[in-house]
mmCIF file with all atom_site columns, C-alpha atoms in Angstrom:
data_model
loop_
_atom_site.group_PDB
_atom_site.id
_atom_site.type_symbol
_atom_site.label_atom_id
_atom_site.label_alt_id
_atom_site.label_comp_id
_atom_site.label_asym_id
_atom_site.label_entity_id
_atom_site.label_seq_id
_atom_site.pdbx_PDB_ins_code
_atom_site.Cartn_x
_atom_site.Cartn_y
_atom_site.Cartn_z
_atom_site.occupancy
_atom_site.B_iso_or_equiv
_atom_site.pdbx_formal_charge
_atom_site.auth_seq_id
_atom_site.auth_comp_id
_atom_site.auth_asym_id
_atom_site.auth_atom_id
_atom_site.pdbx_PDB_model_num
ATOM 1   C CA . MET A 1 1   ? 98.043  137.999 49.158  1.00 48.00 ? 1   MET A CA 1
ATOM 2   C CA . ALA A 1 2   ? 101.134 139.773 50.871  1.00 47.00 ? 2   ALA A CA 1
ATOM 3   C CA . PRO A 1 3   ? 103.580 137.701 52.895  1.00 46.00 ? 3   PRO A CA 1
ATOM 4   C CA . LEU A 1 4   ? 103.113 138.125 56.567  1.00 42.00 ? 4   LEU A CA 1
ATOM 5   C CA . ALA A 1 5   ? 105.674 140.724 58.092  1.00 44.00 ? 5   ALA A CA 1
ATOM 6   C CA . LEU A 1 6   ? 107.201 140.294 61.299  1.00 40.00 ? 6   LEU A CA 1
ATOM 7   C CA . ALA A 1 7   ? 108.602 143.346 63.226  1.00 42.00 ? 7   ALA A CA 1
ATOM 8   C CA . PRO A 1 8   ? 112.653 143.539 63.151  1.00 45.00 ? 8   PRO A CA 1
ATOM 9   C CA . GLY A 1 9   ? 114.029 141.356 65.375  1.00 43.00 ? 9   GLY A CA 1
ATOM 10  C CA . ALA A 1 10  ? 110.709 139.482 65.883  1.00 42.00 ? 10  ALA A CA 1
ATOM 11  C CA . GLY A 1 11  ? 111.017 135.639 65.047  1.00 39.00 ? 11  GLY A CA 1
ATOM 12  C CA . PRO A 1 12  ? 108.538 132.781 64.972  1.00 41.00 ? 12  PRO A CA 1
ATOM 13  C CA . PRO A 1 13  ? 106.709 132.042 68.659  1.00 43.00 ? 13  PRO A CA 1
ATOM 14  C CA . TYR A 1 14  ? 109.280 128.898 68.891  1.00 40.00 ? 14  TYR A CA 1
ATOM 15  C CA . SER A 1 15  ? 112.850 128.130 68.009  1.00 36.00 ? 15  SER A CA 1
ATOM 16  C CA . LEU A 1 16  ? 113.793 124.482 67.250  1.00 39.00 ? 16  LEU A CA 1
ATOM 17  C CA . GLU A 1 17  ? 117.113 125.310 69.342  1.00 43.00 ? 17  GLU A CA 1
ATOM 18  C CA . LYS A 1 18  ? 115.071 125.842 72.516  1.00 45.00 ? 18  LYS A CA 1
ATOM 19  C CA . MET A 1 19  ? 113.161 122.824 71.889  1.00 50.00 ? 19  MET A CA 1
ATOM 20  C CA . THR A 1 20  ? 113.771 120.302 74.857  1.00 66.00 ? 20  THR A CA 1
ATOM 21  C CA . ASP A 1 21  ? 113.477 116.887 75.978  1.00 79.00 ? 21  ASP A CA 1
ATOM 22  C CA . PHE A 1 22  ? 112.248 117.930 79.489  1.00 86.00 ? 22  PHE A CA 1
ATOM 23  C CA . VAL A 1 23  ? 110.491 114.776 81.240  1.00 91.00 ? 23  VAL A CA 1
ATOM 24  C CA . ALA A 1 24  ? 110.421 115.630 84.907  1.00 92.00 ? 24  ALA A CA 1
ATOM 25  C CA . VAL A 1 25  ? 110.391 118.632 87.361  1.00 94.00 ? 25  VAL A CA 1
ATOM 26  C CA . TRP A 1 26  ? 110.504 118.194 91.014  1.00 95.00 ? 26  TRP A CA 1
ATOM 27  C CA . ASP A 1 27  ? 110.244 120.679 93.580  1.00 94.00 ? 27  ASP A CA 1
ATOM 28  C CA . VAL A 1 28  ? 112.303 119.451 96.807  1.00 94.00 ? 28  VAL A CA 1
ATOM 29  C CA . ALA A 1 29  ? 112.119 121.331 100.227 1.00 91.00 ? 29  ALA A CA 1
ATOM 30  C CA . LEU A 1 30  ? 115.383 121.364 102.061 1.00 92.00 ? 30  LEU A CA 1
ATOM 31  C CA . SER A 1 31  ? 116.800 123.451 105.156 1.00 92.00 ? 31  SER A CA 1
ATOM 32  C CA . ASP A 1 32  ? 118.675 126.026 102.547 1.00 92.00 ? 32  ASP A CA 1
ATOM 33  C CA . GLY A 1 33  ? 115.468 126.508 100.333 1.00 91.00 ? 33  GLY A CA 1
ATOM 34  C CA . VAL A 1 34  ? 113.316 124.973 97.935  1.00 92.00 ? 34  VAL A CA 1
ATOM 35  C CA . HIS A 1 35  ? 115.189 123.512 94.974  1.00 95.00 ? 35  HIS A CA 1
ATOM 36  C CA . LYS A 1 36  ? 114.026 122.853 91.333  1.00 96.00 ? 36  LYS A CA 1
ATOM 37  C CA . ILE A 1 37  ? 115.451 119.862 89.812  1.00 96.00 ? 37  ILE A CA 1
ATOM 38  C CA . GLU A 1 38  ? 114.450 119.395 86.013  1.00 95.00 ? 38  GLU A CA 1
ATOM 39  C CA . PHE A 1 39  ? 115.465 116.609 83.868  1.00 94.00 ? 39  PHE A CA 1
ATOM 40  C CA . GLU A 1 40  ? 115.799 116.243 80.232  1.00 93.00 ? 40  GLU A CA 1
ATOM 41  C CA . HIS A 1 41  ? 116.074 112.777 78.473  1.00 90.00 ? 41  HIS A CA 1
ATOM 42  C CA . GLY A 1 42  ? 116.410 112.595 74.677  1.00 88.00 ? 42  GLY A CA 1
ATOM 43  C CA . THR A 1 43  ? 115.420 109.189 74.058  1.00 82.00 ? 43  THR A CA 1
ATOM 44  C CA . THR A 1 44  ? 116.145 109.303 70.355  1.00 82.00 ? 44  THR A CA 1
ATOM 45  C CA . THR A 1 45  ? 119.767 111.061 71.165  1.00 83.00 ? 45  THR A CA 1
ATOM 46  C CA . GLY A 1 46  ? 120.663 109.581 74.427  1.00 83.00 ? 46  GLY A CA 1
ATOM 47  C CA . LYS A 1 47  ? 120.782 112.778 76.051  1.00 90.00 ? 47  LYS A CA 1
ATOM 48  C CA . ARG A 1 48  ? 120.626 113.374 79.626  1.00 93.00 ? 48  ARG A CA 1
ATOM 49  C CA . VAL A 1 49  ? 120.801 116.755 81.451  1.00 94.00 ? 49  VAL A CA 1
ATOM 50  C CA . VAL A 1 50  ? 120.286 117.703 84.990  1.00 96.00 ? 50  VAL A CA 1
ATOM 51  C CA . TYR A 1 51  ? 119.437 121.294 85.980  1.00 96.00 ? 51  TYR A CA 1
ATOM 52  C CA . ILE A 1 52  ? 119.508 122.665 89.324  1.00 96.00 ? 52  ILE A CA 1
ATOM 53  C CA . ASP A 1 53  ? 117.601 125.814 90.101  1.00 96.00 ? 53  ASP A CA 1
ATOM 54  C CA . GLY A 1 54  ? 118.408 126.382 86.422  1.00 95.00 ? 54  GLY A CA 1
ATOM 55  C CA . LYS A 1 55  ? 121.707 126.032 86.612  1.00 96.00 ? 55  LYS A CA 1
ATOM 56  C CA . GLU A 1 56  ? 123.268 122.776 84.487  1.00 95.00 ? 56  GLU A CA 1
ATOM 57  C CA . GLU A 1 57  ? 124.498 120.217 86.797  1.00 95.00 ? 57  GLU A CA 1
ATOM 58  C CA . ILE A 1 58  ? 125.138 117.343 84.709  1.00 94.00 ? 58  ILE A CA 1
ATOM 59  C CA . ARG A 1 59  ? 125.083 117.040 80.824  1.00 94.00 ? 59  ARG A CA 1
ATOM 60  C CA . LYS A 1 60  ? 125.814 113.299 78.846  1.00 92.00 ? 60  LYS A CA 1
ATOM 61  C CA . GLU A 1 61  ? 125.147 112.960 74.849  1.00 90.00 ? 61  GLU A CA 1
ATOM 62  C CA . TRP A 1 62  ? 124.764 109.926 73.010  1.00 86.00 ? 62  TRP A CA 1
ATOM 63  C CA . MET A 1 63  ? 124.332 107.817 76.023  1.00 80.00 ? 63  MET A CA 1
ATOM 64  C CA . PHE A 1 64  ? 123.194 104.076 74.262  1.00 79.00 ? 64  PHE A CA 1
ATOM 65  C CA . LYS A 1 65  ? 121.783 102.903 77.489  1.00 82.00 ? 65  LYS A CA 1
ATOM 66  C CA . LEU A 1 66  ? 118.461 104.690 77.962  1.00 82.00 ? 66  LEU A CA 1
ATOM 67  C CA . VAL A 1 67  ? 117.615 103.408 81.687  1.00 88.00 ? 67  VAL A CA 1
ATOM 68  C CA . GLY A 1 68  ? 119.969 103.878 84.663  1.00 91.00 ? 68  GLY A CA 1
ATOM 69  C CA . LYS A 1 69  ? 120.614 106.753 87.231  1.00 95.00 ? 69  LYS A CA 1
ATOM 70  C CA . GLU A 1 70  ? 121.998 109.850 87.552  1.00 95.00 ? 70  GLU A CA 1
ATOM 71  C CA . THR A 1 71  ? 123.285 110.879 90.963  1.00 96.00 ? 71  THR A CA 1
ATOM 72  C CA . PHE A 1 72  ? 124.403 114.529 92.137  1.00 97.00 ? 72  PHE A CA 1
ATOM 73  C CA . TYR A 1 73  ? 124.085 116.889 95.056  1.00 97.00 ? 73  TYR A CA 1
ATOM 74  C CA . VAL A 1 74  ? 121.499 119.514 95.985  1.00 96.00 ? 74  VAL A CA 1
ATOM 75  C CA . GLY A 1 75  ? 121.942 122.437 98.270  1.00 93.00 ? 75  GLY A CA 1
ATOM 76  C CA . ALA A 1 76  ? 124.371 123.791 100.772 1.00 89.00 ? 76  ALA A CA 1
ATOM 77  C CA . SER A 1 77  ? 124.632 120.539 102.761 1.00 87.00 ? 77  SER A CA 1
ATOM 78  C CA . LYS A 1 78  ? 124.947 118.676 99.415  1.00 93.00 ? 78  LYS A CA 1
ATOM 79  C CA . THR A 1 79  ? 122.024 116.427 100.127 1.00 95.00 ? 79  THR A CA 1
ATOM 80  C CA . LYS A 1 80  ? 122.641 112.990 97.588  1.00 97.00 ? 80  LYS A CA 1
ATOM 81  C CA . ALA A 1 81  ? 119.904 113.066 94.906  1.00 97.00 ? 81  ALA A CA 1
ATOM 82  C CA . THR A 1 82  ? 119.412 110.245 92.296  1.00 97.00 ? 82  THR A CA 1
ATOM 83  C CA . ILE A 1 83  ? 117.165 110.165 89.360  1.00 96.00 ? 83  ILE A CA 1
ATOM 84  C CA . ASN A 1 84  ? 116.144 106.600 88.286  1.00 95.00 ? 84  ASN A CA 1
ATOM 85  C CA . ILE A 1 85  ? 115.256 105.938 84.537  1.00 93.00 ? 85  ILE A CA 1
ATOM 86  C CA . ASP A 1 86  ? 113.073 102.973 84.175  1.00 92.00 ? 86  ASP A CA 1
ATOM 87  C CA . ALA A 1 87  ? 111.141 101.445 80.985  1.00 89.00 ? 87  ALA A CA 1
ATOM 88  C CA . ILE A 1 88  ? 108.004 100.561 81.628  1.00 88.00 ? 88  ILE A CA 1
ATOM 89  C CA . SER A 1 89  ? 106.649 99.588  78.208  1.00 82.00 ? 89  SER A CA 1
ATOM 90  C CA . GLY A 1 90  ? 108.262 99.961  74.554  1.00 75.00 ? 90  GLY A CA 1
ATOM 91  C CA . PHE A 1 91  ? 109.368 103.319 74.591  1.00 76.00 ? 91  PHE A CA 1
ATOM 92  C CA . ALA A 1 92  ? 108.011 104.542 77.530  1.00 86.00 ? 92  ALA A CA 1
ATOM 93  C CA . TYR A 1 93  ? 109.879 105.561 80.532  1.00 88.00 ? 93  TYR A CA 1
ATOM 94  C CA . GLU A 1 94  ? 109.395 106.622 84.034  1.00 92.00 ? 94  GLU A CA 1
ATOM 95  C CA . TYR A 1 95  ? 111.449 108.863 86.264  1.00 93.00 ? 95  TYR A CA 1
ATOM 96  C CA . THR A 1 96  ? 111.822 108.928 89.703  1.00 95.00 ? 96  THR A CA 1
ATOM 97  C CA . LEU A 1 97  ? 113.792 111.104 92.189  1.00 96.00 ? 97  LEU A CA 1
ATOM 98  C CA . GLU A 1 98  ? 115.425 109.736 95.345  1.00 96.00 ? 98  GLU A CA 1
ATOM 99  C CA . ILE A 1 99  ? 116.824 111.924 98.001  1.00 96.00 ? 99  ILE A CA 1
ATOM 100 C CA . ASN A 1 100 ? 119.380 110.276 100.229 1.00 94.00 ? 100 ASN A CA 1
ATOM 101 C CA . GLY A 1 101 ? 118.556 106.740 99.287  1.00 95.00 ? 101 GLY A CA 1
ATOM 102 C CA . LYS A 1 102 ? 114.921 107.448 99.696  1.00 95.00 ? 102 LYS A CA 1
ATOM 103 C CA . SER A 1 103 ? 111.944 108.253 97.468  1.00 94.00 ? 103 SER A CA 1
ATOM 104 C CA . LEU A 1 104 ? 111.057 111.769 97.407  1.00 94.00 ? 104 LEU A CA 1
ATOM 105 C CA . LYS A 1 105 ? 107.499 111.152 99.227  1.00 92.00 ? 105 LYS A CA 1
ATOM 106 C CA . LYS A 1 106 ? 109.362 109.337 101.718 1.00 94.00 ? 106 LYS A CA 1
ATOM 107 C CA . TYR A 1 107 ? 112.095 111.748 102.240 1.00 92.00 ? 107 TYR A CA 1
ATOM 108 C CA . MET A 1 108 ? 109.384 114.614 102.754 1.00 90.00 ? 108 MET A CA 1
ATOM 109 C CA . GLU A 1 109 ? 107.398 112.636 105.097 1.00 89.00 ? 109 GLU A CA 1
ATOM 110 C CA . ASN A 1 110 ? 110.381 111.834 107.137 1.00 88.00 ? 110 ASN A CA 1
ATOM 111 C CA . ARG A 1 111 ? 111.874 115.736 106.999 1.00 88.00 ? 111 ARG A CA 1
ATOM 112 C CA . SER A 1 112 ? 108.381 116.810 108.541 1.00 83.00 ? 112 SER A CA 1
ATOM 113 C CA . LYS A 1 113 ? 109.056 114.928 111.314 1.00 87.00 ? 113 LYS A CA 1
ATOM 114 C CA . THR A 1 114 ? 112.510 116.172 111.616 1.00 90.00 ? 114 THR A CA 1
ATOM 115 C CA . THR A 1 115 ? 112.145 119.764 111.003 1.00 93.00 ? 115 THR A CA 1
ATOM 116 C CA . ASN A 1 116 ? 109.950 122.794 111.623 1.00 93.00 ? 116 ASN A CA 1
ATOM 117 C CA . THR A 1 117 ? 109.474 125.256 108.812 1.00 94.00 ? 117 THR A CA 1
ATOM 118 C CA . TRP A 1 118 ? 108.218 128.976 109.508 1.00 95.00 ? 118 TRP A CA 1
ATOM 119 C CA . VAL A 1 119 ? 107.493 131.591 106.369 1.00 94.00 ? 119 VAL A CA 1
ATOM 120 C CA . MET A 1 120 ? 107.292 135.283 107.386 1.00 94.00 ? 120 MET A CA 1
ATOM 121 C CA . ASN A 1 121 ? 108.049 138.623 106.035 1.00 93.00 ? 121 ASN A CA 1
ATOM 122 C CA . LEU A 1 122 ? 110.147 140.959 107.655 1.00 93.00 ? 122 LEU A CA 1
ATOM 123 C CA . ASP A 1 123 ? 110.629 144.939 106.771 1.00 92.00 ? 123 ASP A CA 1
ATOM 124 C CA . GLY A 1 124 ? 108.961 143.929 103.087 1.00 93.00 ? 124 GLY A CA 1
ATOM 125 C CA . GLU A 1 125 ? 111.146 140.689 102.770 1.00 93.00 ? 125 GLU A CA 1
ATOM 126 C CA . ASP A 1 126 ? 110.074 137.278 102.671 1.00 93.00 ? 126 ASP A CA 1
ATOM 127 C CA . PHE A 1 127 ? 112.162 134.603 105.130 1.00 94.00 ? 127 PHE A CA 1
ATOM 128 C CA . ARG A 1 128 ? 111.841 130.796 105.440 1.00 93.00 ? 128 ARG A CA 1
ATOM 129 C CA . VAL A 1 129 ? 113.314 129.712 108.496 1.00 95.00 ? 129 VAL A CA 1
ATOM 130 C CA . VAL A 1 130 ? 114.019 125.730 109.276 1.00 95.00 ? 130 VAL A CA 1
ATOM 131 C CA . LEU A 1 131 ? 114.869 124.246 112.278 1.00 95.00 ? 131 LEU A CA 1
ATOM 132 C CA . GLU A 1 132 ? 116.509 120.951 112.146 1.00 93.00 ? 132 GLU A CA 1
ATOM 133 C CA . LYS A 1 133 ? 115.243 118.919 115.343 1.00 91.00 ? 133 LYS A CA 1
ATOM 134 C CA . ASP A 1 134 ? 118.026 116.619 115.430 1.00 89.00 ? 134 ASP A CA 1
ATOM 135 C CA . THR A 1 135 ? 120.889 119.167 115.185 1.00 90.00 ? 135 THR A CA 1
ATOM 136 C CA . MET A 1 136 ? 119.005 122.022 116.520 1.00 92.00 ? 136 MET A CA 1
ATOM 137 C CA . ASP A 1 137 ? 120.758 124.030 113.343 1.00 95.00 ? 137 ASP A CA 1
ATOM 138 C CA . VAL A 1 138 ? 118.513 126.630 112.133 1.00 96.00 ? 138 VAL A CA 1
ATOM 139 C CA . TRP A 1 139 ? 118.701 127.993 108.617 1.00 95.00 ? 139 TRP A CA 1
ATOM 140 C CA . CYS A 1 140 ? 117.187 131.130 107.341 1.00 95.00 ? 140 CYS A CA 1
ATOM 141 C CA . ASN A 1 141 ? 117.072 131.533 103.284 1.00 93.00 ? 141 ASN A CA 1
ATOM 142 C CA . GLY A 1 142 ? 119.711 129.201 102.624 1.00 88.00 ? 142 GLY A CA 1
ATOM 143 C CA . LYS A 1 143 ? 122.121 130.336 105.332 1.00 93.00 ? 143 LYS A CA 1
ATOM 144 C CA . LYS A 1 144 ? 122.849 128.385 108.424 1.00 93.00 ? 144 LYS A CA 1
ATOM 145 C CA . MET A 1 145 ? 122.203 130.806 111.290 1.00 95.00 ? 145 MET A CA 1
ATOM 146 C CA . GLU A 1 146 ? 124.910 132.076 114.029 1.00 96.00 ? 146 GLU A CA 1
ATOM 147 C CA . THR A 1 147 ? 122.725 130.756 117.252 1.00 96.00 ? 147 THR A CA 1
ATOM 148 C CA . ALA A 1 148 ? 122.926 130.660 121.003 1.00 94.00 ? 148 ALA A CA 1
ATOM 149 C CA . GLY A 1 149 ? 121.224 128.340 123.467 1.00 92.00 ? 149 GLY A CA 1
ATOM 150 C CA . GLU A 1 150 ? 119.801 128.984 127.038 1.00 92.00 ? 150 GLU A CA 1
ATOM 151 C CA . PHE A 1 151 ? 117.938 126.882 129.170 1.00 93.00 ? 151 PHE A CA 1
ATOM 152 C CA . VAL A 1 152 ? 114.658 128.562 130.812 1.00 92.00 ? 152 VAL A CA 1
ATOM 153 C CA . ASP A 1 153 ? 112.272 127.671 133.028 1.00 90.00 ? 153 ASP A CA 1
ATOM 154 C CA . ASP A 1 154 ? 110.034 125.554 130.727 1.00 88.00 ? 154 ASP A CA 1
ATOM 155 C CA . GLY A 1 155 ? 112.535 124.545 128.189 1.00 89.00 ? 155 GLY A CA 1
ATOM 156 C CA . THR A 1 156 ? 115.133 125.920 125.999 1.00 93.00 ? 156 THR A CA 1
ATOM 157 C CA . GLU A 1 157 ? 115.496 128.940 123.472 1.00 94.00 ? 157 GLU A CA 1
ATOM 158 C CA . THR A 1 158 ? 117.823 129.239 120.546 1.00 96.00 ? 158 THR A CA 1
ATOM 159 C CA . HIS A 1 159 ? 118.253 132.708 120.296 1.00 96.00 ? 159 HIS A CA 1
ATOM 160 C CA . PHE A 1 160 ? 119.363 134.170 116.391 1.00 97.00 ? 160 PHE A CA 1
ATOM 161 C CA . SER A 1 161 ? 118.802 137.359 114.445 1.00 95.00 ? 161 SER A CA 1
ATOM 162 C CA . VAL A 1 162 ? 117.589 138.430 111.128 1.00 94.00 ? 162 VAL A CA 1
ATOM 163 C CA . GLY A 1 163 ? 118.369 141.783 109.974 1.00 90.00 ? 163 GLY A CA 1
ATOM 164 C CA . ASN A 1 164 ? 117.793 143.554 113.180 1.00 92.00 ? 164 ASN A CA 1
ATOM 165 C CA . HIS A 1 165 ? 115.243 141.490 114.497 1.00 95.00 ? 165 HIS A CA 1
ATOM 166 C CA . ASP A 1 166 ? 115.589 139.346 117.787 1.00 95.00 ? 166 ASP A CA 1
ATOM 167 C CA . CYS A 1 167 ? 114.244 135.566 116.941 1.00 96.00 ? 167 CYS A CA 1
ATOM 168 C CA . TYR A 1 168 ? 114.390 132.998 119.015 1.00 96.00 ? 168 TYR A CA 1
ATOM 169 C CA . ILE A 1 169 ? 113.192 129.025 118.904 1.00 96.00 ? 169 ILE A CA 1
ATOM 170 C CA . LYS A 1 170 ? 111.420 128.191 122.022 1.00 95.00 ? 170 LYS A CA 1
ATOM 171 C CA . ALA A 1 171 ? 111.107 124.263 122.673 1.00 93.00 ? 171 ALA A CA 1
ATOM 172 C CA . VAL A 1 172 ? 108.887 123.223 125.573 1.00 93.00 ? 172 VAL A CA 1
ATOM 173 C CA . SER A 1 173 ? 107.572 119.701 126.319 1.00 88.00 ? 173 SER A CA 1
ATOM 174 C CA . SER A 1 174 ? 104.109 118.916 125.051 1.00 82.00 ? 174 SER A CA 1
ATOM 175 C CA . GLY A 1 175 ? 103.613 116.794 128.179 1.00 82.00 ? 175 GLY A CA 1
ATOM 176 C CA . LYS A 1 176 ? 102.383 113.944 125.676 1.00 82.00 ? 176 LYS A CA 1
ATOM 177 C CA . ARG A 1 177 ? 104.745 111.404 125.012 1.00 78.00 ? 177 ARG A CA 1
ATOM 178 C CA . LYS A 1 178 ? 103.244 110.963 121.319 1.00 76.00 ? 178 LYS A CA 1
ATOM 179 C CA . GLU A 1 179 ? 103.643 114.906 120.568 1.00 75.00 ? 179 GLU A CA 1
ATOM 180 C CA . GLY A 1 180 ? 106.857 115.165 122.255 1.00 82.00 ? 180 GLY A CA 1
ATOM 181 C CA . ILE A 1 181 ? 108.740 118.697 122.065 1.00 88.00 ? 181 ILE A CA 1
ATOM 182 C CA . ILE A 1 182 ? 106.712 121.646 120.620 1.00 91.00 ? 182 ILE A CA 1
ATOM 183 C CA . HIS A 1 183 ? 108.858 124.289 118.937 1.00 93.00 ? 183 HIS A CA 1
ATOM 184 C CA . THR A 1 184 ? 107.599 127.837 118.534 1.00 94.00 ? 184 THR A CA 1
ATOM 185 C CA . LEU A 1 185 ? 109.292 130.837 116.537 1.00 96.00 ? 185 LEU A CA 1
ATOM 186 C CA . ILE A 1 186 ? 109.197 133.998 118.326 1.00 95.00 ? 186 ILE A CA 1
ATOM 187 C CA . VAL A 1 187 ? 110.289 137.402 116.309 1.00 96.00 ? 187 VAL A CA 1
ATOM 188 C CA . ASP A 1 188 ? 110.242 140.430 118.078 1.00 95.00 ? 188 ASP A CA 1
ATOM 189 C CA . ASN A 1 189 ? 108.087 139.028 120.851 1.00 93.00 ? 189 ASN A CA 1
ATOM 190 C CA . ARG A 1 190 ? 105.459 138.036 118.172 1.00 95.00 ? 190 ARG A CA 1
ATOM 191 C CA . GLU A 1 191 ? 104.823 134.207 117.387 1.00 93.00 ? 191 GLU A CA 1
ATOM 192 C CA . ILE A 1 192 ? 104.922 133.191 113.707 1.00 93.00 ? 192 ILE A CA 1
ATOM 193 C CA . PRO A 1 193 ? 102.841 130.146 112.620 1.00 91.00 ? 193 PRO A CA 1
ATOM 194 C CA . GLU A 1 194 ? 104.434 127.194 111.238 1.00 88.00 ? 194 GLU A CA 1
ATOM 195 C CA . ILE A 1 195 ? 103.446 126.131 108.030 1.00 82.00 ? 195 ILE A CA 1
ATOM 196 C CA . LEU A 1 196 ? 101.695 122.993 107.742 1.00 68.00 ? 196 LEU A CA 1
ATOM 197 C CA . LYS A 1 197 ? 103.065 120.060 106.369 1.00 56.00 ? 197 LYS A CA 1
#
């Protein structure tokens, strides 16, 4: 039987150099976008590597203590993030992500109360608009927008532009104490539905 011939430049479907110790991946939605956090933990080598959006942020080799924390910052607003490494039994480990000192789940629950997010397509391009209700900052595709606030008869309007499109976020009272203020994104005089939380 003849040996298997590979096409020039082709190699095996895997490479020992490419093998990694990825143990956790999280998607974190911040005002400037959704960031992917990946964590490698080599339990035999003591290696710890944190990647944010595919870019290496932290690399530590030969860590003899296999449990602990890695703290770093994510996004344009430099939001504090910490990966906790805990032993659960023998050589099994649990990896949890905290954002601003809260578990990712708690942070996202709180964030859904303090922000509104809309996704839209304009001129064939996707845009993600985020309103931070506490500061009234508006973010679009990772950039903090220049805005102009205006009082109107039934509330306020926060005006900004996306390309050559006129946009504003209208804030009106719901009339119900539990609901509070309702924020609506209007682009070219058309209401954009908010993404569900």
